[in-house]
Coordinates of C-alpha atoms and ligand atoms in Angstrom, one line a residue:
M6 CA 76.5 123.7 126.5
K7 CA 78.9 123.7 123.6
I8 CA 81.5 121.0 122.7
C9 CA 84.2 121.8 120.2
V10 CA 86.0 118.9 118.6
L11 CA 89.4 119.4 117.0
V12 CA 89.8 117.5 113.8
K13 CA 92.7 117.3 111.4
E14 CA 93.1 116.2 107.8
V15 CA 96.0 113.8 107.5
P16 CA 97.6 111.8 104.6
D17 CA 95.8 108.5 104.2
A18 CA 97.3 105.7 106.2
A19 CA 98.2 103.8 103.0
V20 CA 100.4 106.7 101.8
E21 CA 104.1 106.3 102.7
K22 CA 105.3 109.0 105.0
R23 CA 108.3 111.0 104.0
I24 CA 109.9 114.4 104.8
D25 CA 110.4 116.7 101.9
P26 CA 114.1 117.5 102.3
S27 CA 113.6 120.9 100.5
T28 CA 111.2 122.2 103.1
G29 CA 111.9 120.0 106.1
R30 CA 108.2 119.4 106.4
M31 CA 106.2 116.2 105.9
D32 CA 105.1 115.6 102.3
R33 CA 101.3 115.9 102.7
S34 CA 100.5 115.4 99.0
G35 CA 98.3 112.5 97.9
E36 CA 95.2 110.9 99.3
K37 CA 94.0 112.5 102.6
N38 CA 91.5 111.6 105.2
L39 CA 90.1 112.7 108.5
N40 CA 92.5 111.7 111.2
P41 CA 91.1 108.4 112.4
Y42 CA 91.7 109.2 116.1
D43 CA 89.5 112.3 115.7
T44 CA 86.5 110.1 114.8
H45 CA 86.7 108.8 118.4
A46 CA 86.5 112.4 119.7
I47 CA 83.5 113.1 117.6
E48 CA 81.8 109.9 118.7
A49 CA 82.5 110.9 122.4
A50 CA 80.9 114.2 121.8
M51 CA 77.9 112.5 120.2
Q52 CA 77.5 110.1 123.1
L53 CA 77.6 113.0 125.6
K54 CA 74.9 114.8 123.6
E55 CA 72.8 111.7 123.2
G56 CA 73.4 110.5 126.8
G57 CA 71.3 113.4 128.1
A58 CA 73.2 113.8 131.4
L59 CA 74.5 117.1 130.0
Q60 CA 72.5 119.6 127.9
V61 CA 74.7 119.7 124.8
D62 CA 73.3 122.3 122.4
E63 CA 75.9 122.2 119.8
I64 CA 78.9 120.3 118.6
V65 CA 81.4 122.3 116.6
A66 CA 84.2 120.8 114.5
V67 CA 87.3 123.0 114.3
T68 CA 90.3 122.5 112.1
M69 CA 93.4 124.5 111.2
G70 CA 94.7 123.6 107.7
P71 CA 94.9 124.5 104.0
E72 CA 91.8 124.7 101.7
S73 CA 91.7 120.9 101.3
A74 CA 91.1 120.5 105.1
V75 CA 87.5 121.4 104.5
R76 CA 87.0 117.7 103.6
A77 CA 87.9 116.7 107.2
L78 CA 85.2 119.2 108.4
H79 CA 82.6 117.7 106.1
K80 CA 83.4 114.3 107.4
A81 CA 83.1 115.5 111.0
V82 CA 79.8 117.0 110.2
S83 CA 78.6 113.8 108.6
L84 CA 79.5 112.0 111.8
G85 CA 77.4 114.4 113.9
A86 CA 78.9 117.8 114.3
D87 CA 76.3 120.6 113.9
R88 CA 78.7 123.1 112.3
S89 CA 82.3 123.7 111.7
V90 CA 85.1 126.3 111.8
H91 CA 88.0 126.3 109.3
L92 CA 91.0 128.3 110.5
T93 CA 93.0 128.8 107.3
D94 CA 95.6 131.4 106.4
D95 CA 98.9 131.4 104.5
A96 CA 100.4 132.9 107.6
L97 CA 99.8 129.7 109.5
A98 CA 101.6 127.4 107.1
G99 CA 104.8 125.9 108.6
S100 CA 103.6 126.2 112.2
D101 CA 105.1 123.8 114.6
V102 CA 103.2 122.1 117.4
A103 CA 103.4 125.1 119.8
A104 CA 102.3 127.5 117.1
T105 CA 99.5 125.1 116.0
G106 CA 98.2 124.7 119.6
Y107 CA 98.3 128.5 120.1
A108 CA 96.4 129.2 116.8
L109 CA 93.8 126.5 117.7
A110 CA 93.4 128.0 121.2
K111 CA 92.7 131.4 119.7
A112 CA 90.0 130.0 117.4
L113 CA 88.5 128.2 120.5
E114 CA 88.6 131.3 122.6
K115 CA 86.2 132.9 120.2
E116 CA 83.9 129.8 120.5
Q117 CA 84.0 129.6 124.3
P118 CA 83.3 125.9 124.5
D119 CA 82.5 124.1 127.7
I120 CA 84.4 121.0 126.5
V121 CA 87.1 120.6 123.9
L122 CA 87.6 117.1 122.7
L123 CA 90.4 115.9 120.4
G124 CA 92.2 112.7 119.3
Q125 CA 95.1 111.5 121.4
Q126 CA 97.4 111.8 118.4
S127 CA 97.4 112.7 114.7
D128 CA 98.2 110.0 112.2
D129 CA 100.9 112.1 110.6
G130 CA 102.7 114.2 113.2
E131 CA 102.0 111.9 116.1
C132 CA 103.1 114.5 118.6
Y133 CA 100.4 113.7 121.2
T134 CA 100.8 117.3 122.4
I135 CA 98.1 119.6 120.9
G136 CA 95.7 119.0 123.8
A137 CA 98.1 120.1 126.4
V138 CA 99.2 123.2 124.4
V139 CA 95.6 124.2 123.8
A140 CA 94.7 123.7 127.4
D141 CA 97.6 125.8 128.6
H142 CA 96.5 128.7 126.4
L143 CA 92.9 128.4 127.5
K144 CA 93.9 128.0 131.2
A145 CA 91.7 124.9 131.3
P146 CA 92.5 121.5 132.8
S147 CA 94.0 119.0 130.3
L148 CA 93.4 115.3 130.4
T149 CA 95.0 112.9 127.9
Q150 CA 94.5 109.3 126.9
V151 CA 91.0 109.3 128.2
I152 CA 89.1 106.0 127.5
K153 CA 85.9 106.6 129.6
L154 CA 83.8 109.7 130.2
D155 CA 81.0 110.0 132.8
V156 CA 79.1 113.0 133.7
V157 CA 79.3 113.6 137.5
D158 CA 78.1 116.8 139.3
G159 CA 78.1 118.8 136.1
G160 CA 81.7 117.9 135.4
L161 CA 83.4 114.9 133.9
R162 CA 84.8 111.8 135.6
C163 CA 87.4 110.4 133.2
E164 CA 89.4 107.2 133.2
R165 CA 92.7 107.6 131.5
Q166 CA 95.2 105.0 130.4
A167 CA 98.6 105.3 132.0
E168 CA 101.8 103.2 131.8
Y169 CA 100.9 101.6 135.2
G170 CA 97.2 101.0 134.7
Y171 CA 94.3 103.5 134.9
D172 CA 93.8 106.9 136.5
T173 CA 90.3 108.1 137.5
V174 CA 90.2 111.9 137.4
Q175 CA 87.3 114.3 137.9
V176 CA 87.4 117.7 136.2
A177 CA 85.2 120.7 136.3
L178 CA 84.3 122.3 133.0
P179 CA 85.6 123.9 130.9
A180 CA 88.2 121.2 130.1
V181 CA 90.3 119.9 127.2
I182 CA 90.2 116.2 126.8
S183 CA 92.1 114.1 124.4
V184 CA 90.6 110.6 123.9
G185 CA 92.2 107.3 123.2
D186 CA 90.9 105.0 120.5
A187 CA 89.7 102.5 123.1
I188 CA 87.0 105.0 124.3
N189 CA 84.4 104.0 121.7
E190 CA 83.5 102.5 118.3
P191 CA 82.9 105.4 116.0
R192 CA 79.7 105.2 114.0
Y193 CA 79.5 105.2 110.3
P194 CA 78.0 108.2 108.7
S195 CA 74.6 107.6 106.9
L196 CA 74.4 108.4 103.2
K197 CA 71.9 111.2 104.1
A198 CA 74.4 112.7 106.5
I199 CA 77.2 112.5 103.9
M200 CA 75.0 114.2 101.3
G201 CA 73.9 116.9 103.8
A202 CA 77.3 117.7 105.2
K203 CA 78.2 120.4 102.7
K204 CA 75.0 122.3 103.6
K205 CA 75.8 122.6 107.3
P206 CA 77.2 126.0 108.4
L207 CA 80.9 126.3 107.9
E208 CA 82.8 129.4 109.0
K209 CA 86.1 130.3 107.5
A210 CA 88.4 132.3 109.7
G211 CA 91.8 133.9 109.0
A212 CA 94.5 134.5 111.6
G213 CA 93.4 138.1 112.2
D214 CA 89.7 137.1 112.6
V215 CA 90.5 135.2 115.8
G216 CA 93.2 137.6 117.1
I217 CA 96.3 135.5 116.3
D218 CA 99.6 137.3 116.8
G219 CA 101.3 136.7 113.5
S220 CA 104.8 136.6 115.1
L221 CA 103.8 133.4 117.0
V222 CA 102.7 131.3 114.0
G223 CA 104.0 130.1 110.7
T224 CA 107.6 129.2 109.9
D225 CA 109.1 132.3 111.5
G226 CA 106.9 132.0 114.6
S227 CA 107.9 128.4 115.2
R228 CA 110.7 127.6 117.6
V229 CA 111.4 124.1 116.1
Q230 CA 114.1 124.4 113.5
C231 CA 114.4 121.4 111.1
G232 CA 117.9 120.5 110.2
E233 CA 119.1 118.0 107.7
F234 CA 117.0 114.9 106.8
K235 CA 118.3 111.6 105.5
A236 CA 116.4 108.6 104.5
P237 CA 117.0 105.6 106.9
P238 CA 119.5 103.1 105.5
A239 CA 118.0 100.5 103.3
K240 CA 117.5 97.2 105.1
A241 CA 119.4 94.1 103.9
A242 CA 117.1 91.6 102.2
G243 CA 115.9 88.8 104.5
Q244 CA 116.7 85.1 104.0
I245 CA 114.0 83.0 102.5
I246 CA 114.1 79.3 103.2
E247 CA 112.2 77.2 100.7
D248 CA 110.3 74.5 102.6
E249 CA 111.1 71.3 100.7
D250 CA 111.7 69.2 103.8
T251 CA 110.0 70.5 107.0
D252 CA 112.6 68.8 109.4
A253 CA 115.4 70.4 107.4
T254 CA 113.6 73.7 107.4
V255 CA 113.1 73.6 111.2
E256 CA 116.8 72.8 111.6
Q257 CA 117.8 75.7 109.5
I258 CA 115.6 78.1 111.4
V259 CA 116.9 76.9 114.8
A260 CA 120.5 77.2 113.5
W261 CA 119.8 80.7 112.3
L262 CA 118.3 81.7 115.7
D263 CA 121.1 80.0 117.6
E264 CA 123.8 81.7 115.6
R265 CA 122.3 85.1 116.7
K266 CA 121.9 83.9 120.3
L267 CA 118.2 84.4 120.0
I268 CA 117.4 81.0 121.6
Ligands
FAD330 C1 108.9 123.2 111.6 C2 107.6 122.5 111.4 C3 106.8 123.0 110.4 C4 105.5 122.4 110.2 N1 104.8 122.8 109.2 C5 103.6 122.3 109.0 C6 102.7 122.7 107.9 O1 103.0 123.6 107.2 N2 101.5 122.1 107.8 C7 101.1 121.1 108.7 O2 100.0 120.5 108.5 N3 101.9 120.7 109.7 C8 103.1 121.2 109.8 N4 103.9 120.8 110.8 C9 103.4 119.8 111.7 C10 102.5 120.4 112.7 O3 103.2 121.2 113.6 C11 101.8 119.3 113.5 O4 101.0 118.7 112.6 C12 101.0 120.0 114.5 O5 101.8 120.7 115.4 C13 100.2 119.1 115.3 O6 101.0 118.0 115.7 P1 100.4 116.6 115.6 O7 99.5 116.6 114.4 O8 101.5 115.6 115.7 O9 99.4 116.7 116.9 P2 99.0 115.7 118.0 O10 99.2 116.3 119.3 O11 99.5 114.3 117.7 O12 97.4 115.7 117.6 C14 96.5 115.4 118.6 C15 95.1 115.9 118.2 O13 95.2 117.3 118.0 C16 94.3 117.7 117.0 N5 95.0 118.5 116.0 C17 96.3 118.4 115.6 N6 96.6 119.3 114.7 C18 95.4 119.9 114.4 C19 95.0 120.9 113.4 N7 95.9 121.4 112.5 N8 93.7 121.3 113.4 C20 92.8 120.7 114.3 N9 93.1 119.8 115.2 C21 94.4 119.4 115.2 C22 93.6 116.5 116.5 O14 92.4 116.2 117.2 C23 94.6 115.4 116.8 O15 94.0 114.1 117.0 C24 105.1 121.3 111.0 C25 106.0 120.9 112.1 C26 107.2 121.5 112.2 C27 108.1 121.0 113.3

């Protein structure tokens, strides 16, 4: 059985997010990291492999992104993936969420996985959508926000977080499952695994290698059109009360809240 895990390189959480007004795209320069939500997907794959209830022969990390995204694949391999696939092509730049999901599905079609695992959201785009788009193209069931996975009758019984509580859903394989961060505590990679990551097999694929229709990807193939971007208005500075006399300070805070009808 093969598990593919979708992983994405994203700007580091400490980097301030901004849209580049000249391109209408997120400015992805600066420090980057493996999307933290994807480390939970890799860990879920590792636990399925180590749990022994399914015969998992291979875990494959798959990303679509520029040259630099190879670092996300190295990180994924250091966390346990056996090999990785890097879908990279200038024709894919500027793809919106539908185009990205289509391109990833084409790469996955070639791999024929039994399970596709991914993070519930990326730390930069935060669309929460790729899983559903990929599943639609693969004609496979899609489960989102999954926080528990059990192997039952050769399929998976999943508990998923919903607004009203939890759903328990059983799916046959193949299936596409996006996991929430409550599902597990990702392991830390060992030094040996970090050092060995670059030696694990990594396949580079262009759009044509996986049969992507060029008219459905990239800026021209994307249906989202970005209009004008404006920075949010600057917030007025807050009021700082120097605490020289605590009773007076409390009175001032209460008066401030009262004035705004907050108490
Ligand atoms: C007009 C437009 C142009 C854009 N141009 C670019 C661009 O040039 N470069 C760019 O990086 N983004 C671009 N984006 C953003 C890009 O569409 C989103 O990053 C992408 O659609 C995925 O959305 P998300 O990351 O919010 O996915 P979510 O649905 O929040 O992600 C869920 C999970 O999907 C998986 N995933 C998401 N993206 C990838 C990926 N690329 N590879 C592997 N797994 C993935 C991860 O496991 C992630 O945890 C553009 C968006 C728009 C609207």
